[in-house]
Amino acid sequence: MEHDALDAGEARYELVISVDARRSGQYSDADKPRMRERIYRVLETAFAQAGVGRDAVHMEDRGDGVLVSVPGRIAVTRLLGLWMVEVHENLREENRSLLVPLGLRVAMHVGPVRHDSRGISGRAVDLTCRLADSSVARQLLDREQADLVLAVSDSLYVDVVSAGGKFIEPARFSRARLALKEGEVSAWFHLPGRPAPGIAPIAPQEPGPTPSGASAGPSAGSDTAPAGAARRATDDRGARSARGDEDDEDANASVRYTAQGDLSVHRDNVYQQPVHIGRVTDSGNGKG
């Protein structure tokens, strides 16, 4: 890709695209070259089908994916629309002959990009890569058993996606909050060819530390059996209190008795017939 200047201090607003392969670490050394070949075939064929010349874009190899920047003279809507459709169709075609289908996480964002002789850099590049690597993108791809997931930044959604266009359907995107290294951001996620995906509760909070031997409780908002049991126990205690027959074991435990002989404590008993409480002495006299 030719530039008027390769000054690293000069930023240009460009579309940044990050493409990552699903579970790339599980590919053997013998399989990785074939996996990489498929990724490039899917992307480069889609560029040609979308009418974007290969020499018009900057592409960097990332081992298990590709980092792309597209200059402003090429409409972003073409990449969001037609190019993504072609990527999806090409990927599905590749997967027809594979026992383990190739899955791709694609992210897009527009922002200032700096070029030098080694590649591209900038916060726009960092954000795009974070979106593609986010837990939401990973979990959506697995949970929905999809071939492809697209993540776009909030600004790209507001500025471009929300207006719609050819092959761009804003109603099929779902918003999520992501906790990234740089802080919390909003992003939008889309599964090509499918309705808007459900997001919450796709990334529950990490449980806090628990005492040794104790199990961690359910995350906030979950409706698990332990939480339901706790609610039922609370309801039962409230009902007993309303009836006036609350039996508070913790309160009983704090009561102390001092006895010189035998001691028997009875509370809240109902007797249906005469009973004897106590013991019989050796003299044969009953002691009540």
PDB file of C-alpha atoms in Angstrom:
ATOM      1  CA  MET A   1       0.000   0.000   0.000  1.00  0.00           C
ATOM      2  CA  GLU A   2       1.510   3.279  -1.093  1.00  0.00           C
ATOM      3  CA  HIS A   3       1.469   6.388   1.091  1.00  0.00           C
ATOM      4  CA  ASP A   4       2.487   9.946   0.357  1.00  0.00           C
ATOM      5  CA  ALA A   5       4.612   9.821   3.505  1.00  0.00           C
ATOM      6  CA  LEU A   6       5.772   7.154   5.926  1.00  0.00           C
ATOM      7  CA  ASP A   7       6.139   9.624   8.756  1.00  0.00           C
ATOM      8  CA  ALA A   8       5.263   7.792  11.994  1.00  0.00           C
ATOM      9  CA  GLY A   9       4.166  11.094  13.500  1.00  0.00           C
ATOM     10  CA  GLU A  10       1.494  11.687  10.864  1.00  0.00           C
ATOM     11  CA  ALA A  11      -1.845  10.035  11.677  1.00  0.00           C
ATOM     12  CA  ARG A  12      -4.503   9.248   9.078  1.00  0.00           C
ATOM     13  CA  TYR A  13      -8.089   8.304   9.788  1.00  0.00           C
ATOM     14  CA  GLU A  14      -8.552   4.813   8.420  1.00  0.00           C
ATOM     15  CA  LEU A  15     -10.720   1.767   8.916  1.00  0.00           C
ATOM     16  CA  VAL A  16      -8.869  -0.834  10.981  1.00  0.00           C
ATOM     17  CA  ILE A  17      -9.868  -4.496  10.723  1.00  0.00           C
ATOM     18  CA  SER A  18      -8.595  -7.226  13.017  1.00  0.00           C
ATOM     19  CA  VAL A  19      -9.178 -10.876  12.104  1.00  0.00           C
ATOM     20  CA  ASP A  20      -8.437 -13.703  14.563  1.00  0.00           C
ATOM     21  CA  ALA A  21      -8.900 -17.445  14.223  1.00  0.00           C
ATOM     22  CA  ARG A  22     -10.871 -19.356  16.831  1.00  0.00           C
ATOM     23  CA  ARG A  23      -8.740 -21.573  19.126  1.00  0.00           C
ATOM     24  CA  SER A  24      -5.654 -21.160  16.992  1.00  0.00           C
ATOM     25  CA  GLY A  25      -3.536 -22.662  19.775  1.00  0.00           C
ATOM     26  CA  GLN A  26      -5.200 -26.036  19.257  1.00  0.00           C
ATOM     27  CA  TYR A  27      -3.872 -26.345  15.706  1.00  0.00           C
ATOM     28  CA  SER A  28      -0.778 -28.499  15.334  1.00  0.00           C
ATOM     29  CA  ASP A  29       2.363 -27.125  13.707  1.00  0.00           C
ATOM     30  CA  ALA A  30       1.480 -29.111  10.583  1.00  0.00           C
ATOM     31  CA  ASP A  31      -2.078 -27.716  10.446  1.00  0.00           C
ATOM     32  CA  LYS A  32      -1.315 -24.051  11.132  1.00  0.00           C
ATOM     33  CA  PRO A  33       0.046 -23.260   7.650  1.00  0.00           C
ATOM     34  CA  ARG A  34      -3.150 -24.638   6.109  1.00  0.00           C
ATOM     35  CA  MET A  35      -5.251 -22.662   8.583  1.00  0.00           C
ATOM     36  CA  ARG A  36      -3.392 -19.468   7.688  1.00  0.00           C
ATOM     37  CA  GLU A  37      -3.747 -20.197   3.982  1.00  0.00           C
ATOM     38  CA  ARG A  38      -7.518 -20.497   4.385  1.00  0.00           C
ATOM     39  CA  ILE A  39      -7.741 -17.189   6.259  1.00  0.00           C
ATOM     40  CA  TYR A  40      -5.883 -15.315   3.535  1.00  0.00           C
ATOM     41  CA  ARG A  41      -7.894 -17.014   0.795  1.00  0.00           C
ATOM     42  CA  VAL A  42     -11.168 -16.025   2.496  1.00  0.00           C
ATOM     43  CA  LEU A  43     -10.137 -12.389   3.030  1.00  0.00           C
ATOM     44  CA  GLU A  44      -8.367 -11.694  -0.244  1.00  0.00           C
ATOM     45  CA  THR A  45     -11.105 -13.313  -2.320  1.00  0.00           C
ATOM     46  CA  ALA A  46     -13.643 -11.160  -0.499  1.00  0.00           C
ATOM     47  CA  PHE A  47     -11.639  -8.002  -1.270  1.00  0.00           C
ATOM     48  CA  ALA A  48     -11.710  -8.884  -4.963  1.00  0.00           C
ATOM     49  CA  GLN A  49     -15.433  -9.682  -4.862  1.00  0.00           C
ATOM     50  CA  ALA A  50     -16.138  -6.369  -3.127  1.00  0.00           C
ATOM     51  CA  GLY A  51     -14.163  -4.440  -5.730  1.00  0.00           C
ATOM     52  CA  VAL A  52     -11.349  -3.472  -3.352  1.00  0.00           C
ATOM     53  CA  GLY A  53      -7.923  -3.942  -4.907  1.00  0.00           C
ATOM     54  CA  ARG A  54      -5.457  -5.923  -2.816  1.00  0.00           C
ATOM     55  CA  ASP A  55      -2.820  -3.223  -3.301  1.00  0.00           C
ATOM     56  CA  ALA A  56      -5.251  -0.600  -1.947  1.00  0.00           C
ATOM     57  CA  VAL A  57      -5.174  -1.992   1.607  1.00  0.00           C
ATOM     58  CA  HIS A  58      -2.444  -2.568   4.166  1.00  0.00           C
ATOM     59  CA  MET A  59      -2.264  -6.135   5.558  1.00  0.00           C
ATOM     60  CA  GLU A  60      -0.061  -7.422   8.379  1.00  0.00           C
ATOM     61  CA  ASP A  61       0.333 -11.058   9.315  1.00  0.00           C
ATOM     62  CA  ARG A  62      -0.405 -11.876  12.968  1.00  0.00           C
ATOM     63  CA  GLY A  63       0.340 -15.592  12.953  1.00  0.00           C
ATOM     64  CA  ASP A  64      -3.194 -16.690  13.783  1.00  0.00           C
ATOM     65  CA  GLY A  65      -4.853 -13.773  12.025  1.00  0.00           C
ATOM     66  CA  VAL A  66      -4.482 -10.617   9.978  1.00  0.00           C
ATOM     67  CA  LEU A  67      -4.436  -6.889  10.772  1.00  0.00           C
ATOM     68  CA  VAL A  68      -5.794  -4.651   8.006  1.00  0.00           C
ATOM     69  CA  SER A  69      -6.096  -0.900   7.477  1.00  0.00           C
ATOM     70  CA  VAL A  70      -8.161   0.612   4.689  1.00  0.00           C
ATOM     71  CA  PRO A  71      -7.649   4.234   3.511  1.00  0.00           C
ATOM     72  CA  GLY A  72     -10.444   6.761   3.721  1.00  0.00           C
ATOM     73  CA  ARG A  73     -10.974   6.897  -0.044  1.00  0.00           C
ATOM     74  CA  ILE A  74     -12.676   3.485   0.163  1.00  0.00           C
ATOM     75  CA  ALA A  75     -16.180   3.657   1.620  1.00  0.00           C
ATOM     76  CA  VAL A  76     -16.476   2.053   5.035  1.00  0.00           C
ATOM     77  CA  THR A  77     -19.962   0.850   4.109  1.00  0.00           C
ATOM     78  CA  ARG A  78     -18.456  -1.357   1.409  1.00  0.00           C
ATOM     79  CA  LEU A  79     -16.336  -3.178   3.985  1.00  0.00           C
ATOM     80  CA  LEU A  80     -19.130  -3.382   6.568  1.00  0.00           C
ATOM     81  CA  GLY A  81     -21.633  -4.534   3.973  1.00  0.00           C
ATOM     82  CA  LEU A  82     -20.546  -6.321   0.809  1.00  0.00           C
ATOM     83  CA  TRP A  83     -17.074  -7.345   2.012  1.00  0.00           C
ATOM     84  CA  MET A  84     -18.433  -8.923   5.200  1.00  0.00           C
ATOM     85  CA  VAL A  85     -21.060 -10.828   3.209  1.00  0.00           C
ATOM     86  CA  GLU A  86     -18.353 -12.215   0.918  1.00  0.00           C
ATOM     87  CA  VAL A  87     -16.097 -13.089   3.858  1.00  0.00           C
ATOM     88  CA  HIS A  88     -18.934 -15.033   5.440  1.00  0.00           C
ATOM     89  CA  GLU A  89     -19.829 -16.901   2.249  1.00  0.00           C
ATOM     90  CA  ASN A  90     -16.184 -17.709   1.479  1.00  0.00           C
ATOM     91  CA  LEU A  91     -15.672 -18.976   5.020  1.00  0.00           C
ATOM     92  CA  ARG A  92     -18.734 -21.208   4.812  1.00  0.00           C
ATOM     93  CA  GLU A  93     -17.429 -22.632   1.549  1.00  0.00           C
ATOM     94  CA  GLU A  94     -14.044 -23.365   3.122  1.00  0.00           C
ATOM     95  CA  ASN A  95     -15.699 -25.104   6.059  1.00  0.00           C
ATOM     96  CA  ARG A  96     -17.747 -27.498   3.941  1.00  0.00           C
ATOM     97  CA  SER A  97     -14.782 -29.855   3.630  1.00  0.00           C
ATOM     98  CA  LEU A  98     -13.462 -29.458   7.198  1.00  0.00           C
ATOM     99  CA  LEU A  99     -14.246 -31.735  10.134  1.00  0.00           C
ATOM    100  CA  VAL A 100     -13.313 -28.883  12.481  1.00  0.00           C
ATOM    101  CA  PRO A 101     -14.685 -25.664  10.944  1.00  0.00           C
ATOM    102  CA  LEU A 102     -12.570 -22.539  10.881  1.00  0.00           C
ATOM    103  CA  GLY A 103     -14.071 -19.758  12.992  1.00  0.00           C
ATOM    104  CA  LEU A 104     -13.167 -16.089  12.636  1.00  0.00           C
ATOM    105  CA  ARG A 105     -13.556 -13.118  14.963  1.00  0.00           C
ATOM    106  CA  VAL A 106     -13.572  -9.862  13.000  1.00  0.00           C
ATOM    107  CA  ALA A 107     -13.489  -6.392  14.564  1.00  0.00           C
ATOM    108  CA  MET A 108     -13.686  -2.938  12.973  1.00  0.00           C
ATOM    109  CA  HIS A 109     -13.049   0.620  14.132  1.00  0.00           C
ATOM    110  CA  VAL A 110     -12.242   3.941  12.436  1.00  0.00           C
ATOM    111  CA  GLY A 111      -9.597   6.154  13.985  1.00  0.00           C
ATOM    112  CA  PRO A 112      -6.166   7.753  13.590  1.00  0.00           C
ATOM    113  CA  VAL A 113      -3.545   5.290  12.350  1.00  0.00           C
ATOM    114  CA  ARG A 114       0.190   5.843  12.044  1.00  0.00           C
ATOM    115  CA  HIS A 115       2.218   3.991   9.409  1.00  0.00           C
ATOM    116  CA  ASP A 116       5.916   3.273   9.493  1.00  0.00           C
ATOM    117  CA  SER A 117       8.189   0.840   7.688  1.00  0.00           C
ATOM    118  CA  ARG A 118       7.171  -1.988  10.036  1.00  0.00           C
ATOM    119  CA  GLY A 119       3.406  -1.588  10.029  1.00  0.00           C
ATOM    120  CA  ILE A 120       0.669   0.390  11.752  1.00  0.00           C
ATOM    121  CA  SER A 121       0.101   1.581  15.312  1.00  0.00           C
ATOM    122  CA  GLY A 122      -2.141   3.782  17.414  1.00  0.00           C
ATOM    123  CA  ARG A 123      -4.991   3.566  19.894  1.00  0.00           C
ATOM    124  CA  ALA A 124      -7.391   2.791  17.052  1.00  0.00           C
ATOM    125  CA  VAL A 125      -5.340  -0.314  16.274  1.00  0.00           C
ATOM    126  CA  ASP A 126      -5.227  -1.335  19.928  1.00  0.00           C
ATOM    127  CA  LEU A 127      -8.993  -0.973  20.373  1.00  0.00           C
ATOM    128  CA  THR A 128      -9.768  -2.975  17.238  1.00  0.00           C
ATOM    129  CA  CYS A 129      -7.561  -5.848  18.355  1.00  0.00           C
ATOM    130  CA  ARG A 130      -9.105  -5.792  21.837  1.00  0.00           C
ATOM    131  CA  LEU A 131     -12.613  -6.060  20.366  1.00  0.00           C
ATOM    132  CA  ALA A 132     -11.691  -9.065  18.247  1.00  0.00           C
ATOM    133  CA  ASP A 133     -10.083 -10.741  21.256  1.00  0.00           C
ATOM    134  CA  SER A 134     -12.868  -9.886  23.720  1.00  0.00           C
ATOM    135  CA  SER A 135     -14.581 -12.552  25.792  1.00  0.00           C
ATOM    136  CA  VAL A 136     -17.944 -11.587  24.292  1.00  0.00           C
ATOM    137  CA  ALA A 137     -16.693 -12.234  20.749  1.00  0.00           C
ATOM    138  CA  ARG A 138     -15.142 -15.543  21.804  1.00  0.00           C
ATOM    139  CA  GLN A 139     -18.183 -16.752  23.712  1.00  0.00           C
ATOM    140  CA  LEU A 140     -20.650 -15.712  21.011  1.00  0.00           C
ATOM    141  CA  LEU A 141     -18.725 -17.664  18.404  1.00  0.00           C
ATOM    142  CA  ASP A 142     -18.752 -20.787  20.593  1.00  0.00           C
ATOM    143  CA  ARG A 143     -22.217 -20.492  22.130  1.00  0.00           C
ATOM    144  CA  GLU A 144     -23.957 -19.877  18.812  1.00  0.00           C
ATOM    145  CA  GLN A 145     -21.761 -22.399  16.951  1.00  0.00           C
ATOM    146  CA  ALA A 146     -21.185 -19.741  14.312  1.00  0.00           C
ATOM    147  CA  ASP A 147     -18.507 -19.423  11.629  1.00  0.00           C
ATOM    148  CA  LEU A 148     -18.065 -15.694  12.050  1.00  0.00           C
ATOM    149  CA  VAL A 149     -18.692 -12.915  14.559  1.00  0.00           C
ATOM    150  CA  LEU A 150     -18.277  -9.211  13.823  1.00  0.00           C
ATOM    151  CA  ALA A 151     -17.557  -6.625  16.529  1.00  0.00           C
ATOM    152  CA  VAL A 152     -17.633  -2.899  15.802  1.00  0.00           C
ATOM    153  CA  SER A 153     -16.766   0.022  18.048  1.00  0.00           C
ATOM    154  CA  ASP A 154     -19.532   2.186  19.457  1.00  0.00           C
ATOM    155  CA  SER A 155     -18.447   5.181  17.372  1.00  0.00           C
ATOM    156  CA  LEU A 156     -18.461   3.121  14.167  1.00  0.00           C
ATOM    157  CA  TYR A 157     -21.932   1.830  14.958  1.00  0.00           C
ATOM    158  CA  VAL A 158     -23.283   5.327  15.671  1.00  0.00           C
ATOM    159  CA  ASP A 159     -21.599   6.968  12.671  1.00  0.00           C
ATOM    160  CA  VAL A 160     -22.112   4.265  10.027  1.00  0.00           C
ATOM    161  CA  VAL A 161     -23.965   1.107  11.036  1.00  0.00           C
ATOM    162  CA  SER A 162     -26.977   2.827  12.614  1.00  0.00           C
ATOM    163  CA  ALA A 163     -27.798   4.505   9.289  1.00  0.00           C
ATOM    164  CA  GLY A 164     -28.011   1.136   7.570  1.00  0.00           C
ATOM    165  CA  GLY A 165     -27.166   0.506   3.936  1.00  0.00           C
ATOM    166  CA  LYS A 166     -26.679  -2.303   1.460  1.00  0.00           C
ATOM    167  CA  PHE A 167     -26.093  -5.524   3.477  1.00  0.00           C
ATOM    168  CA  ILE A 168     -25.946  -3.452   6.706  1.00  0.00           C
ATOM    169  CA  GLU A 169     -28.815  -4.111   9.133  1.00  0.00           C
ATOM    170  CA  PRO A 170     -28.390  -2.210  12.418  1.00  0.00           C
ATOM    171  CA  ALA A 171     -31.257  -4.153  14.042  1.00  0.00           C
ATOM    172  CA  ARG A 172     -29.092  -7.299  13.880  1.00  0.00           C
ATOM    173  CA  PHE A 173     -26.393  -5.827  16.130  1.00  0.00           C
ATOM    174  CA  SER A 174     -26.393  -6.111  19.924  1.00  0.00           C
ATOM    175  CA  ARG A 175     -24.608  -3.757  22.311  1.00  0.00           C
ATOM    176  CA  ALA A 176     -22.322  -4.901  25.130  1.00  0.00           C
ATOM    177  CA  ARG A 177     -20.096  -3.261  27.736  1.00  0.00           C
ATOM    178  CA  LEU A 178     -16.524  -4.542  27.760  1.00  0.00           C
ATOM    179  CA  ALA A 179     -13.902  -4.161  30.473  1.00  0.00           C
ATOM    180  CA  LEU A 180     -10.667  -3.674  28.536  1.00  0.00           C
ATOM    181  CA  LYS A 181      -7.182  -2.844  29.771  1.00  0.00           C
ATOM    182  CA  GLU A 182      -7.745   0.785  28.878  1.00  0.00           C
ATOM    183  CA  GLY A 183     -11.106   0.894  30.685  1.00  0.00           C
ATOM    184  CA  GLU A 184     -14.751   0.135  29.944  1.00  0.00           C
ATOM    185  CA  VAL A 185     -16.037   0.625  26.409  1.00  0.00           C
ATOM    186  CA  SER A 186     -19.198  -0.138  24.473  1.00  0.00           C
ATOM    187  CA  ALA A 187     -19.153  -2.321  21.383  1.00  0.00           C
ATOM    188  CA  TRP A 188     -21.704  -3.884  19.029  1.00  0.00           C
ATOM    189  CA  PHE A 189     -21.765  -7.525  17.959  1.00  0.00           C
ATOM    190  CA  HIS A 190     -23.259  -9.189  14.887  1.00  0.00           C
ATOM    191  CA  LEU A 191     -23.524 -12.750  13.603  1.00  0.00           C
ATOM    192  CA  PRO A 192     -23.873 -12.554   9.790  1.00  0.00           C
ATOM    193  CA  GLY A 193     -27.076 -14.129   8.534  1.00  0.00           C
ATOM    194  CA  ARG A 194     -28.646 -14.271  12.006  1.00  0.00           C
ATOM    195  CA  PRO A 195     -30.835 -12.084  14.235  1.00  0.00           C
ATOM    196  CA  ALA A 196     -29.280  -9.834  16.858  1.00  0.00           C
ATOM    197  CA  PRO A 197     -27.459 -12.085  19.331  1.00  0.00           C
ATOM    198  CA  GLY A 198     -28.296 -12.208  23.003  1.00  0.00           C
ATOM    199  CA  ILE A 199     -25.465 -10.767  25.061  1.00  0.00           C
ATOM    200  CA  ALA A 200     -26.284 -10.810  28.813  1.00  0.00           C
ATOM    201  CA  PRO A 201     -25.313 -12.681  30.885  1.00  0.00           C
ATOM    202  CA  ILE A 202     -22.573 -13.839  28.536  1.00  0.00           C
ATOM    203  CA  ALA A 203     -19.610 -12.617  30.603  1.00  0.00           C
ATOM    204  CA  PRO A 204     -20.396 -13.000  34.332  1.00  0.00           C
ATOM    205  CA  GLN A 205     -18.227 -11.296  36.904  1.00  0.00           C
ATOM    206  CA  GLU A 206     -15.461 -13.276  38.501  1.00  0.00           C
ATOM    207  CA  PRO A 207     -16.464 -14.648  41.933  1.00  0.00           C
ATOM    208  CA  GLY A 208     -14.730 -13.152  44.942  1.00  0.00           C
ATOM    209  CA  PRO A 209     -12.425 -15.127  47.260  1.00  0.00           C
ATOM    210  CA  THR A 210     -14.125 -17.741  49.428  1.00  0.00           C
ATOM    211  CA  PRO A 211     -12.941 -19.446  52.631  1.00  0.00           C
ATOM    212  CA  SER A 212     -11.078 -22.708  52.297  1.00  0.00           C
ATOM    213  CA  GLY A 213     -13.467 -25.558  51.637  1.00  0.00           C
ATOM    214  CA  ALA A 214     -16.393 -23.253  50.872  1.00  0.00           C
ATOM    215  CA  SER A 215     -17.936 -23.076  47.450  1.00  0.00           C
ATOM    216  CA  ALA A 216     -18.356 -19.752  45.668  1.00  0.00           C
ATOM    217  CA  GLY A 217     -21.878 -18.402  45.550  1.00  0.00           C
ATOM    218  CA  PRO A 218     -23.775 -17.687  42.323  1.00  0.00           C
ATOM    219  CA  SER A 219     -22.971 -14.532  40.379  1.00  0.00           C
ATOM    220  CA  ALA A 220     -25.233 -11.537  40.713  1.00  0.00           C
ATOM    221  CA  GLY A 221     -28.458 -11.821  38.769  1.00  0.00           C
ATOM    222  CA  SER A 222     -28.327 -15.590  38.346  1.00  0.00           C
ATOM    223  CA  ASP A 223     -31.320 -17.732  39.350  1.00  0.00           C
ATOM    224  CA  THR A 224     -29.619 -20.847  40.613  1.00  0.00           C
ATOM    225  CA  ALA A 225     -30.839 -23.461  43.111  1.00  0.00           C
ATOM    226  CA  PRO A 226     -28.821 -22.095  46.072  1.00  0.00           C
ATOM    227  CA  ALA A 227     -30.244 -18.597  45.577  1.00  0.00           C
ATOM    228  CA  GLY A 228     -33.771 -19.978  45.300  1.00  0.00           C
ATOM    229  CA  ALA A 229     -33.296 -22.077  48.440  1.00  0.00           C
ATOM    230  CA  ALA A 230     -32.085 -19.018  50.349  1.00  0.00           C
ATOM    231  CA  ARG A 231     -35.150 -17.066  49.297  1.00  0.00           C
ATOM    232  CA  ARG A 232     -37.448 -19.921  50.337  1.00  0.00           C
ATOM    233  CA  ALA A 233     -35.744 -20.180  53.739  1.00  0.00           C
ATOM    234  CA  THR A 234     -36.233 -16.466  54.295  1.00  0.00           C
ATOM    235  CA  ASP A 235     -39.899 -16.735  53.331  1.00  0.00           C
ATOM    236  CA  ASP A 236     -40.402 -19.683  55.741  1.00  0.00           C
ATOM    237  CA  ARG A 237     -38.851 -17.774  58.641  1.00  0.00           C
ATOM    238  CA  GLY A 238     -41.050 -14.781  57.895  1.00  0.00           C
ATOM    239  CA  ALA A 239     -44.179 -16.971  57.859  1.00  0.00           C
ATOM    240  CA  ARG A 240     -43.280 -18.553  61.195  1.00  0.00           C
ATOM    241  CA  SER A 241     -42.664 -15.118  62.734  1.00  0.00           C
ATOM    242  CA  ALA A 242     -46.098 -13.977  61.567  1.00  0.00           C
ATOM    243  CA  ARG A 243     -47.669 -17.011  63.309  1.00  0.00           C
ATOM    244  CA  GLY A 244     -45.765 -16.268  66.528  1.00  0.00           C
ATOM    245  CA  ASP A 245     -43.978 -19.625  66.598  1.00  0.00           C
ATOM    246  CA  GLU A 246     -40.532 -18.555  65.398  1.00  0.00           C
ATOM    247  CA  ASP A 247     -37.910 -21.004  66.661  1.00  0.00           C
ATOM    248  CA  ASP A 248     -34.633 -19.127  66.486  1.00  0.00           C
ATOM    249  CA  GLU A 249     -31.867 -21.668  67.069  1.00  0.00           C
ATOM    250  CA  ASP A 250     -29.237 -18.968  67.309  1.00  0.00           C
ATOM    251  CA  ALA A 251     -31.170 -17.298  70.140  1.00  0.00           C
ATOM    252  CA  ASN A 252     -31.583 -20.627  71.993  1.00  0.00           C
ATOM    253  CA  ALA A 253     -27.884 -21.250  71.806  1.00  0.00           C
ATOM    254  CA  SER A 254     -27.225 -18.091  73.833  1.00  0.00           C
ATOM    255  CA  VAL A 255     -29.419 -19.255  76.819  1.00  0.00           C
ATOM    256  CA  ARG A 256     -27.534 -20.772  79.766  1.00  0.00           C
ATOM    257  CA  TYR A 257     -28.904 -22.866  82.668  1.00  0.00           C
ATOM    258  CA  THR A 258     -27.304 -23.764  86.007  1.00  0.00           C
ATOM    259  CA  ALA A 259     -28.606 -26.941  87.727  1.00  0.00           C
ATOM    260  CA  GLN A 260     -27.532 -28.886  90.822  1.00  0.00           C
ATOM    261  CA  GLY A 261     -29.200 -32.059  89.616  1.00  0.00           C
ATOM    262  CA  ASP A 262     -31.086 -33.254  86.552  1.00  0.00           C
ATOM    263  CA  LEU A 263     -32.255 -30.649  84.088  1.00  0.00           C
ATOM    264  CA  SER A 264     -34.913 -30.915  81.396  1.00  0.00           C
ATOM    265  CA  VAL A 265     -35.908 -27.984  79.195  1.00  0.00           C
ATOM    266  CA  HIS A 266     -39.144 -28.047  77.202  1.00  0.00           C
ATOM    267  CA  ARG A 267     -40.416 -25.257  74.973  1.00  0.00           C
ATOM    268  CA  ASP A 268     -43.551 -24.795  72.878  1.00  0.00           C
ATOM    269  CA  ASN A 269     -44.795 -28.334  73.524  1.00  0.00           C
ATOM    270  CA  VAL A 270     -48.432 -29.318  73.130  1.00  0.00           C
ATOM    271  CA  TYR A 271     -49.512 -32.435  75.060  1.00  0.00           C
ATOM    272  CA  GLN A 272     -52.655 -34.342  74.019  1.00  0.00           C
ATOM    273  CA  GLN A 273     -52.836 -36.513  77.181  1.00  0.00           C
ATOM    274  CA  PRO A 274     -51.418 -36.579  80.739  1.00  0.00           C
ATOM    275  CA  VAL A 275     -47.634 -37.015  80.759  1.00  0.00           C
ATOM    276  CA  HIS A 276     -44.965 -37.479  83.440  1.00  0.00           C
ATOM    277  CA  ILE A 277     -41.853 -35.327  83.319  1.00  0.00           C
ATOM    278  CA  GLY A 278     -39.019 -36.111  85.737  1.00  0.00           C
ATOM    279  CA  ARG A 279     -37.654 -39.312  87.261  1.00  0.00           C
ATOM    280  CA  VAL A 280     -38.686 -41.864  89.855  1.00  0.00           C
ATOM    281  CA  THR A 281     -36.496 -42.129  93.009  1.00  0.00           C
ATOM    282  CA  ASP A 282     -35.481 -45.324  94.752  1.00  0.00           C
ATOM    283  CA  SER A 283     -38.077 -44.690  97.521  1.00  0.00           C
ATOM    284  CA  GLY A 284     -40.790 -45.161  94.945  1.00  0.00           C
ATOM    285  CA  ASN A 285     -42.248 -41.652  95.396  1.00  0.00           C
ATOM    286  CA  GLY A 286     -42.967 -39.935  92.131  1.00  0.00           C
ATOM    287  CA  LYS A 287     -41.222 -36.676  91.679  1.00  0.00           C
ATOM    288  CA  GLY A 288     -42.775 -34.229  89.299  1.00  0.00           C
TER     289      GLY A 288
END
